[in-house]
Short mmCIF file of C-alpha atoms and ligand atoms in Angstrom, two decimals:
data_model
loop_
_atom_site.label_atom_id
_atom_site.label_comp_id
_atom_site.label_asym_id
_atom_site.label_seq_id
_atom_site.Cartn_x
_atom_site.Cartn_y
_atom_site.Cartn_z
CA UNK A 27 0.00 0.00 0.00
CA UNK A 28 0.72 3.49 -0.73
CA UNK A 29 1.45 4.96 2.55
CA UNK A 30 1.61 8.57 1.75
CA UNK A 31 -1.42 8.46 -0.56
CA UNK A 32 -0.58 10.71 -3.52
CA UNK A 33 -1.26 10.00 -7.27
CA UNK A 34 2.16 9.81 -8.96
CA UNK A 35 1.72 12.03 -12.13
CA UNK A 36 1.35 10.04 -15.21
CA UNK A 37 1.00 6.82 -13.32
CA UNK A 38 -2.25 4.63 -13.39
CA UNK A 39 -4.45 4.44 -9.90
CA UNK A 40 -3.00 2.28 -7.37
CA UNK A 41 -5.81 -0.47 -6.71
CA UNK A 42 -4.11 -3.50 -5.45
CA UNK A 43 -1.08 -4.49 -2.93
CA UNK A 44 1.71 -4.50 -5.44
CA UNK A 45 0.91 -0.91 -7.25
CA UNK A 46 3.03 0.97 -4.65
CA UNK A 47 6.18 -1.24 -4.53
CA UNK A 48 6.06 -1.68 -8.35
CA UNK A 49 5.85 2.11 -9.32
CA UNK A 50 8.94 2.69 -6.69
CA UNK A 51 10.61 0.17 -8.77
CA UNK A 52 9.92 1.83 -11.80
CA UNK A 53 10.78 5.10 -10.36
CA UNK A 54 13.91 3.83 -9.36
CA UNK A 55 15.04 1.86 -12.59
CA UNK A 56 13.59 5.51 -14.62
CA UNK A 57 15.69 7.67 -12.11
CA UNK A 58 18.66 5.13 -12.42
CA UNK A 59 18.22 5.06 -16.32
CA UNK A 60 18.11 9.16 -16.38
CA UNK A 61 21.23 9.87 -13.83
CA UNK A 62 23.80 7.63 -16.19
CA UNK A 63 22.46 9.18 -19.25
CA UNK A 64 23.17 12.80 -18.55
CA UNK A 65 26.15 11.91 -16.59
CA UNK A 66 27.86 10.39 -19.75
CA UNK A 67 26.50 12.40 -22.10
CA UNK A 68 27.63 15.36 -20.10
CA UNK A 69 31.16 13.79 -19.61
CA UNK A 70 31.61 12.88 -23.52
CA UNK A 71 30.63 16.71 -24.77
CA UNK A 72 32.84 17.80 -21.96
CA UNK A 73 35.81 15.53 -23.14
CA UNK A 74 34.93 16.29 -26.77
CA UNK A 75 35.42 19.99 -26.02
CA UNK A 76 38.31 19.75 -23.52
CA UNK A 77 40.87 17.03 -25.09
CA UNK A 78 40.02 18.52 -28.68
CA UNK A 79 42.69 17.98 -31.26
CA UNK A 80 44.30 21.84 -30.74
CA UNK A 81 47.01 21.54 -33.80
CA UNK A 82 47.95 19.61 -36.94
CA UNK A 83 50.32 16.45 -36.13
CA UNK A 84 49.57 16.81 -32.17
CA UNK A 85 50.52 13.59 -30.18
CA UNK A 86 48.20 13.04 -27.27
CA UNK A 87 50.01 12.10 -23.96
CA UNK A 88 49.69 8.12 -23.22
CA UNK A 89 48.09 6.72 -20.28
CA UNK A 90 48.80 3.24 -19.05
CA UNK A 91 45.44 2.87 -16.95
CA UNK A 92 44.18 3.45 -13.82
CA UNK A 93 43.18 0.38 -11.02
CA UNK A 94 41.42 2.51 -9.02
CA UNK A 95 39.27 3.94 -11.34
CA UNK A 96 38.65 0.60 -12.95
CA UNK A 97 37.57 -0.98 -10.06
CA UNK A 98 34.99 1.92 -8.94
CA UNK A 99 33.43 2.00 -12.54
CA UNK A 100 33.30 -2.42 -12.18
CA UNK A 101 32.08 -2.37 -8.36
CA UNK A 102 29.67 0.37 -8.61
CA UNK A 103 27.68 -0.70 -11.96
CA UNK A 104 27.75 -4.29 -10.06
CA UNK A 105 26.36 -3.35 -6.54
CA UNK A 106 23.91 -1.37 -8.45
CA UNK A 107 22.40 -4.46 -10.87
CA UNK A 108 22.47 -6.46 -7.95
CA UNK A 109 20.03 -4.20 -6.33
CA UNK A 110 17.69 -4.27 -9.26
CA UNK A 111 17.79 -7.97 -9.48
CA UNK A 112 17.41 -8.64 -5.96
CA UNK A 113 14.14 -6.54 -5.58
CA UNK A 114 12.67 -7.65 -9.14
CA UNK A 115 13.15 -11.31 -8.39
CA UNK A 116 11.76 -10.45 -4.74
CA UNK A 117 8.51 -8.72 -6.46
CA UNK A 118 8.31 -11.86 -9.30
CA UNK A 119 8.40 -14.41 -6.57
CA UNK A 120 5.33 -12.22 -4.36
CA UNK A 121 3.70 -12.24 -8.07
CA UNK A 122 3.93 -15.89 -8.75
CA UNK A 123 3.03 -17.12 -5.51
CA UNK A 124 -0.37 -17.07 -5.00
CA UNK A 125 -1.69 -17.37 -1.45
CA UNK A 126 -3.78 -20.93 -0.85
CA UNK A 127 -6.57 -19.10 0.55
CA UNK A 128 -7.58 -16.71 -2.50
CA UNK A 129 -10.65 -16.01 -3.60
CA UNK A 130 -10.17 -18.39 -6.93
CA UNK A 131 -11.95 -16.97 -10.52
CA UNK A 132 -11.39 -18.98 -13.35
CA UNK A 133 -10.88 -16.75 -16.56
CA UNK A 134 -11.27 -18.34 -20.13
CA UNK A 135 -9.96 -15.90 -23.02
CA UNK A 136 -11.60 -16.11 -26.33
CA UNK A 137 -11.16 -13.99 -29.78
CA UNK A 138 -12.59 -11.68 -28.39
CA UNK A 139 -13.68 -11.36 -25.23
CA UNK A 140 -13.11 -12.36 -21.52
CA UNK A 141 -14.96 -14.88 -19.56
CA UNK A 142 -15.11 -15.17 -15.69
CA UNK A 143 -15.97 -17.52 -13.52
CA UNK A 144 -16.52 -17.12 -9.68
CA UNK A 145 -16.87 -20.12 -7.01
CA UNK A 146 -20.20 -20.34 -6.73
CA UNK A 147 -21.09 -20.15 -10.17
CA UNK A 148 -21.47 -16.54 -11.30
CA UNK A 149 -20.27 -15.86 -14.75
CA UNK A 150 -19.57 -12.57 -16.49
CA UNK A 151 -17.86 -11.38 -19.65
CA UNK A 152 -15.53 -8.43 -20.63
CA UNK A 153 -16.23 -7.83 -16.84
CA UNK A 154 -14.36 -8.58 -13.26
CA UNK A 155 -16.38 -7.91 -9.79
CA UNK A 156 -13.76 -8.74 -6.74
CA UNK A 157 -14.24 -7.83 -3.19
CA UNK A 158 -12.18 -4.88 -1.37
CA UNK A 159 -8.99 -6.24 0.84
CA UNK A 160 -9.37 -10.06 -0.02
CA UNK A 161 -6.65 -11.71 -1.99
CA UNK A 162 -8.08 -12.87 -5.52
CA UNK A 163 -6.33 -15.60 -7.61
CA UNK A 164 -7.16 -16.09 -11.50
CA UNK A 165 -6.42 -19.30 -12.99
CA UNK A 166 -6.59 -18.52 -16.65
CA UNK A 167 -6.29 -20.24 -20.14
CA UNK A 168 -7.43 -19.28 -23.44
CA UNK A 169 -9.68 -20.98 -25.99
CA UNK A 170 -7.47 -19.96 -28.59
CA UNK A 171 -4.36 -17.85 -29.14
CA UNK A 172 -2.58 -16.42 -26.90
CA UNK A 173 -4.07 -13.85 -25.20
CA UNK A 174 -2.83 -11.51 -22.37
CA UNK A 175 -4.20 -10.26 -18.89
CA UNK A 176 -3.66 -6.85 -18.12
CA UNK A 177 -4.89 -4.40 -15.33
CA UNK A 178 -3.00 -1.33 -15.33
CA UNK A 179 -4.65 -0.19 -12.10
CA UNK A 180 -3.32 -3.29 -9.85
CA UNK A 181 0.09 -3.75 -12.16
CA UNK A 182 -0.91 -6.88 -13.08
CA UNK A 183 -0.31 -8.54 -16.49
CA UNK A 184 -0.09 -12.07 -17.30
CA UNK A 185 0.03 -13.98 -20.68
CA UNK A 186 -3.20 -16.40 -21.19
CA UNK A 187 -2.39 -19.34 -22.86
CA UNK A 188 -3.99 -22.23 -24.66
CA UNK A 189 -2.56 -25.54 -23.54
CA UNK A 190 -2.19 -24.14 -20.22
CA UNK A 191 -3.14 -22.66 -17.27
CA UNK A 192 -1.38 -19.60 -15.74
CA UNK A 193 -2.36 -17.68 -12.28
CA UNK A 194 -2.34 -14.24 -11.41
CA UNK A 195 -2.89 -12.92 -7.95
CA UNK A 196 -3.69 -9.69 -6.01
CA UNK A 197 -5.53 -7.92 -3.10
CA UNK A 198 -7.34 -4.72 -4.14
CA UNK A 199 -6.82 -2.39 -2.03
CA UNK A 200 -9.54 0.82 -3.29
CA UNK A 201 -12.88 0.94 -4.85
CA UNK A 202 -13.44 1.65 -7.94
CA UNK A 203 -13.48 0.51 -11.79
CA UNK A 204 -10.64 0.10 -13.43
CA UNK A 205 -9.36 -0.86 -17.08
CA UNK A 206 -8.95 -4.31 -17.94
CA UNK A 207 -6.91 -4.92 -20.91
CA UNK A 208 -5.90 -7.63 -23.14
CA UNK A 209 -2.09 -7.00 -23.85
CA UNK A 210 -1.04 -9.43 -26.45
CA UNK A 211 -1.66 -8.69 -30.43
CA UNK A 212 -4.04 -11.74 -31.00
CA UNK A 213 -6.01 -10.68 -33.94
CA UNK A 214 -8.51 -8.35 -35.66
CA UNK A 215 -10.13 -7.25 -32.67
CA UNK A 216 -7.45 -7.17 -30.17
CA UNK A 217 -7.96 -3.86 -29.11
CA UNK A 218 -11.71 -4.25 -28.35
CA UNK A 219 -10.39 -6.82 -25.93
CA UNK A 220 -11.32 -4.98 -23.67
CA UNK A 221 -13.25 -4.84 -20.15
CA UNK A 222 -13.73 -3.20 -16.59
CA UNK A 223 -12.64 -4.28 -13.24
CA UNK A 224 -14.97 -3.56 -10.87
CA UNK A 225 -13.55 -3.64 -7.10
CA UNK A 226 -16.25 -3.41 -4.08
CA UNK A 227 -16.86 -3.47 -0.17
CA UNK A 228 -17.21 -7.31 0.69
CA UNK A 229 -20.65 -6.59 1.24
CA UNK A 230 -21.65 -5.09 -1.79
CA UNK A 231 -19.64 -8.01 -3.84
CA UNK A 232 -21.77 -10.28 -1.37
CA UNK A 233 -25.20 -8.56 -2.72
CA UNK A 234 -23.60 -7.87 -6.04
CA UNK A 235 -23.30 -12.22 -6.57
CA UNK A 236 -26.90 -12.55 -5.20
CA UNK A 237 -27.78 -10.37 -7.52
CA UNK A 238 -25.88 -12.49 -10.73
CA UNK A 239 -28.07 -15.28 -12.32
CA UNK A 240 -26.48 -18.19 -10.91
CA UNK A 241 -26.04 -21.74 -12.97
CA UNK A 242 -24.94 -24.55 -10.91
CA UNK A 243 -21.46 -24.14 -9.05
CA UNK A 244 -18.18 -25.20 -11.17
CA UNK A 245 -18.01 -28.02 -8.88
CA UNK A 246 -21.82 -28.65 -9.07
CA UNK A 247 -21.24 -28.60 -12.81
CA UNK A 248 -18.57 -30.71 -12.85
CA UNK A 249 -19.78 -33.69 -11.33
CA UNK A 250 -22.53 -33.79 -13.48
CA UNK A 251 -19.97 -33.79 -16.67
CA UNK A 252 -17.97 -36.25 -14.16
CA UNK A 253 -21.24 -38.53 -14.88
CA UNK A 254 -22.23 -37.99 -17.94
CA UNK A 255 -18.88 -38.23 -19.56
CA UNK A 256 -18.98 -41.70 -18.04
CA UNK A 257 -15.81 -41.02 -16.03
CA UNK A 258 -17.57 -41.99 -12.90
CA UNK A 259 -17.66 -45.51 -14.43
CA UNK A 260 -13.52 -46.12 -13.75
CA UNK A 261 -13.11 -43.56 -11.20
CA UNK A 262 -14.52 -45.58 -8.52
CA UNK A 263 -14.37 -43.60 -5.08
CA UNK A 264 -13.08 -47.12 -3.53
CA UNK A 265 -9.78 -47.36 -5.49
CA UNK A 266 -11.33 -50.13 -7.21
CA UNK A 267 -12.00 -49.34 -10.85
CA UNK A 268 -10.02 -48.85 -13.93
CA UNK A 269 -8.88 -45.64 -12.80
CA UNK A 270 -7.70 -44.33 -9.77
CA UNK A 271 -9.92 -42.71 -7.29
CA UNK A 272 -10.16 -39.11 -7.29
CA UNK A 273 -11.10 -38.47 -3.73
CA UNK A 274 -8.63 -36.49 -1.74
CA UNK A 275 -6.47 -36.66 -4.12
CA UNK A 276 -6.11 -32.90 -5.28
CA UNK A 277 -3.15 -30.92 -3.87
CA UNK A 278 -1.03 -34.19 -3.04
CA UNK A 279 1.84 -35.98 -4.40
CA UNK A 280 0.81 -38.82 -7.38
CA UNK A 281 3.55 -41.75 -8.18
CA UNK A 282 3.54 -42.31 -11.80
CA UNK A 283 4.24 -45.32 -14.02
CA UNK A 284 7.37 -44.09 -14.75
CA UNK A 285 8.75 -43.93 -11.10
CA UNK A 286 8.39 -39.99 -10.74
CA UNK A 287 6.05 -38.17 -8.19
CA UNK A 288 3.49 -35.46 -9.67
CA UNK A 289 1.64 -32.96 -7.26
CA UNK A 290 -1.94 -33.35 -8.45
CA UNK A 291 -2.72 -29.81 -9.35
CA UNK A 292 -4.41 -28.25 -11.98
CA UNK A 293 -1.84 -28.32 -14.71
CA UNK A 294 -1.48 -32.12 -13.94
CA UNK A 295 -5.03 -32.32 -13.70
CA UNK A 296 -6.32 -30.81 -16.73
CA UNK A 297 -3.19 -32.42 -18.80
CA UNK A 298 -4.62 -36.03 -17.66
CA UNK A 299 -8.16 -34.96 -18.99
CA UNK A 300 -7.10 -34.24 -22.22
CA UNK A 301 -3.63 -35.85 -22.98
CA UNK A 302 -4.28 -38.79 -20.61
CA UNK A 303 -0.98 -40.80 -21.85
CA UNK A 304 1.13 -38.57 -20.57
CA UNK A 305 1.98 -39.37 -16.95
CA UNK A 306 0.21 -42.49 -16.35
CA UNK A 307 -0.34 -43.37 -12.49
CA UNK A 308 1.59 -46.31 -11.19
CA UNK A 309 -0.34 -49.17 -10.91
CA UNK A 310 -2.77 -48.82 -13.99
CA UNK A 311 -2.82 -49.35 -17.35
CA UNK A 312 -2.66 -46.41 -20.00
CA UNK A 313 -6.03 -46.99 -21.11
CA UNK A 314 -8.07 -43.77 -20.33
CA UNK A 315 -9.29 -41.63 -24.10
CA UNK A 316 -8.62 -38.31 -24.40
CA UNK A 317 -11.27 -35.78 -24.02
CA UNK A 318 -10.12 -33.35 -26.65
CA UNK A 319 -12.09 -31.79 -28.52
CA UNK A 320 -14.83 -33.20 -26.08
CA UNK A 321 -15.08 -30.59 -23.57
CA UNK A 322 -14.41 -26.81 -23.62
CA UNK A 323 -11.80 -25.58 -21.52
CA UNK A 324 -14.62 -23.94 -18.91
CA UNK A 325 -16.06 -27.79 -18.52
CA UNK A 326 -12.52 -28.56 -17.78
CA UNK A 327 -11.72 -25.88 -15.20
CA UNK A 328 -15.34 -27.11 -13.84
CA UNK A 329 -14.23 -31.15 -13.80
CA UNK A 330 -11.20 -29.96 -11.92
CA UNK A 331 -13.44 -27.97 -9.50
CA UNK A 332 -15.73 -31.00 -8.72
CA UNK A 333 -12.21 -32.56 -8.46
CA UNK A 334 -10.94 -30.28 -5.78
CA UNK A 335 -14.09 -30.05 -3.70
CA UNK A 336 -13.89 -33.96 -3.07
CA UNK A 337 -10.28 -33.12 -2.26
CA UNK A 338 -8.77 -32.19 0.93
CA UNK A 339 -9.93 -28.64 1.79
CA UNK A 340 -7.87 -26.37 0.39
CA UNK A 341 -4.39 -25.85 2.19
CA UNK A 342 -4.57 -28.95 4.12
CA UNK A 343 -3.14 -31.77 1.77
CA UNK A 344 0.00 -33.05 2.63
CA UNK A 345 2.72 -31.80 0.95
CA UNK A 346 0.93 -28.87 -0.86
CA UNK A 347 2.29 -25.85 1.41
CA UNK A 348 3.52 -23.20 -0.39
CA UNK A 349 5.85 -20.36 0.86
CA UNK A 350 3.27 -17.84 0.41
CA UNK A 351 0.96 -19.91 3.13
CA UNK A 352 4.02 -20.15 5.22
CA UNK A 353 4.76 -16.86 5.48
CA UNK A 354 2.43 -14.51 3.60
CA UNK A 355 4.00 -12.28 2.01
CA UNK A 356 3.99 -8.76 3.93
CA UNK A 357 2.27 -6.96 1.28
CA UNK A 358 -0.61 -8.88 1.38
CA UNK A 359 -0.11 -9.05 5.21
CA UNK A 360 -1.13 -5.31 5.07
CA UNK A 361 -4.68 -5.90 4.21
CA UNK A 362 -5.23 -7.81 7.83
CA UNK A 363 -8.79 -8.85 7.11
CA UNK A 364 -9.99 -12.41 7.95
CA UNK A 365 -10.06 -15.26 5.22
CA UNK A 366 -13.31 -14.62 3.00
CA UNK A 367 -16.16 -16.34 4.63
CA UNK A 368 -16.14 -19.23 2.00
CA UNK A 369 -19.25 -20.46 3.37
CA UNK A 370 -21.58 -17.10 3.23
CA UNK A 371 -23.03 -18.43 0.09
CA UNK A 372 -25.36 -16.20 -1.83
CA UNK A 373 -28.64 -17.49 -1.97
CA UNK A 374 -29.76 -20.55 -3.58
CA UNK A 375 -29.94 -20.89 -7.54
CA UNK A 376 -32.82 -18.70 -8.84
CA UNK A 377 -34.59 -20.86 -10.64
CA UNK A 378 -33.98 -21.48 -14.65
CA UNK A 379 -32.83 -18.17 -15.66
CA UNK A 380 -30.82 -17.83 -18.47
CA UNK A 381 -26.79 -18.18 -18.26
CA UNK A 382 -24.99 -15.08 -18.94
CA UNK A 383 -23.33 -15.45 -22.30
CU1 CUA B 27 -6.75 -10.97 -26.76
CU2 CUA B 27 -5.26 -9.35 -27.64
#
């Protein structure tokens, strides 16, 4: 957070817990950038003028170098790129480790628009709703090309990908609407890729979801694709089917055929949905079809929700502990509000209204 709470000229709005830190970064690498380029091109008009060639045939005296001097312009330059790297890999590793107990919106992008997700269901498009001082993961991936993330107000970009899914994290930190951008050239229309961000009080967001014609919950969804895809018929809940059991299984370690350990997340999970072959769990045959081309990549992300809410609750499998549970990161520390009140869910479904998109 911004403690002195100014507007930096030309700078976006600060919205979320990394604005502040990245625009002193900036500041710093622009200020950096600026002092070396007057001071050399100050020094090389000044040594132009001053060791000038003053007569026809003149010999200039020799110098043999100078240690000390060589070792100030080595040391110095060094110390300095330390610095930079030491904070930017500091501020990449904050970025890239999302906290376990995020609010979690799945984001699909599409030529040309954004889709969204939220746990219980709520869908939106070209649009983003998140709730004041709670930490907010995206898990994204992209029907398509590859698309690109990008909300200037919360300094947050992050490629979308087909193939895979990438995360983005943050805690807003100030109401508002806010630009959401998609930053990667992925066609005609890539500049009407475009979208708002709305952040709100918890309670309004609460009111605000109520409010959002509800389908069934991702994981609600999920395990009826779970059925009717038929992969209930292998994945027998008592380990006893063609396929191994699903239950509990998200967040922990998986031995494979091949000898190597896999934590079940949902790269892994999502990869063994549609490219089943690829890391085949020890003790079963490699016998499983692929569902390319089968299901969209929302019914995935909704398969690996159903997946995940038969799991152990989130943050309490084994071995899945990541730094940022460990030892939250101070930024988002700041914010000291509780962990959203997962279970204040918004009223039950309304009925057969029609989906959003
Ligand atoms: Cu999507 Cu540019």
């Amino acid at each position: 957070m911004n403690p002195f709470l100014i507007q930096i000229p030309f700078f976006p709005e600060q919205a979320s817990n990394f604005a502040f830190e990245i625009d002193l970064f900036y500041i710093l690498l622009f200020a950096l950038t600026a002092f070396f380029t007057v001071l050399i091109g100050v020094a090389a008009v000044y040594f132009l003028v001053k060791y000038r060639r003053r007569s026809q045939g003149e010999v200039p005296e020799q110098i043999e170098g100078h240690l000390k001097l060589e070792i100030t312009w080595t040391v110095i330059p060094f110390v300095i790129s330390m610095f930079i790297f030491a904070w930017g890999a500091k501020l990449y590793y904050q970025m890239y480790t999302p906290p376990t107990d995020a609010l979690e919106i799945f984001v699909t992008g599409k030529q040309w628009m954004w889709r969204a997700q939220h746990p219980d269901g709520q869908r939106e498009i070209n649009e983003l709703h998140v709730p004041l001082g709670r930490r907010v993961k995206l898990t994204m991936t992209s029907e398509d090309v590859i698309h690109s993330y990008y909300i200037p107000a919360f300094r947050t970009k992050t490629d979308v990908v087909p193939g895979r899914y990438t995360v983005s994290w943050f805690t807003p930190t100030k109401t508002g609407t806010y630009h959401l951008f998609c930053a990667e050239y992925c066609g005609t229309q890539h500049s009407g890729m475009i979208g708002k961000v709305t952040v709100m009080e918890y309670s309004d967001y609460q009111a605000w979801l109520r409010g959002v014609p509800r389908d069934k919950s991702p994981a609600e969804a999920g395990e009826q694709l779970f059925t009717s895809l038929a992969c209930v018929n292998c994945h027998l809940e008592n380990n006893k089917g063609r396929g191994p059991s699903l239950l509990n299984l998200f967040g922990t370690e998986v031995k494979l055929a091949n000898g190597a350990t896999v934590k079940a997340d949902e790269t892994y999970l999502r990869e063994s949905i549609l490219n089943p072959g690829a890391k085949t769990v020890a003790g079963y045959a490699n016998d499983m079809p692929t569902f390319q081309g089968l299901v969209t990549e929302e019914q995935v992300a909704m398969i690996i929700q159903y997946i995940k809410s038969i799991g152990p609750r989130q943050g309490e499998a084994g071995t899945t502990t990541t730094p940022a549970s460990a030892a939250p990161a101070p930024a988002a520390q700041g914010v000291g509000r509780p962990a959203p009140p997962q279970a204040a869910k918004p009223a039950a479904p309304q009925g057969e209204q029609p989906r959003q998109d």
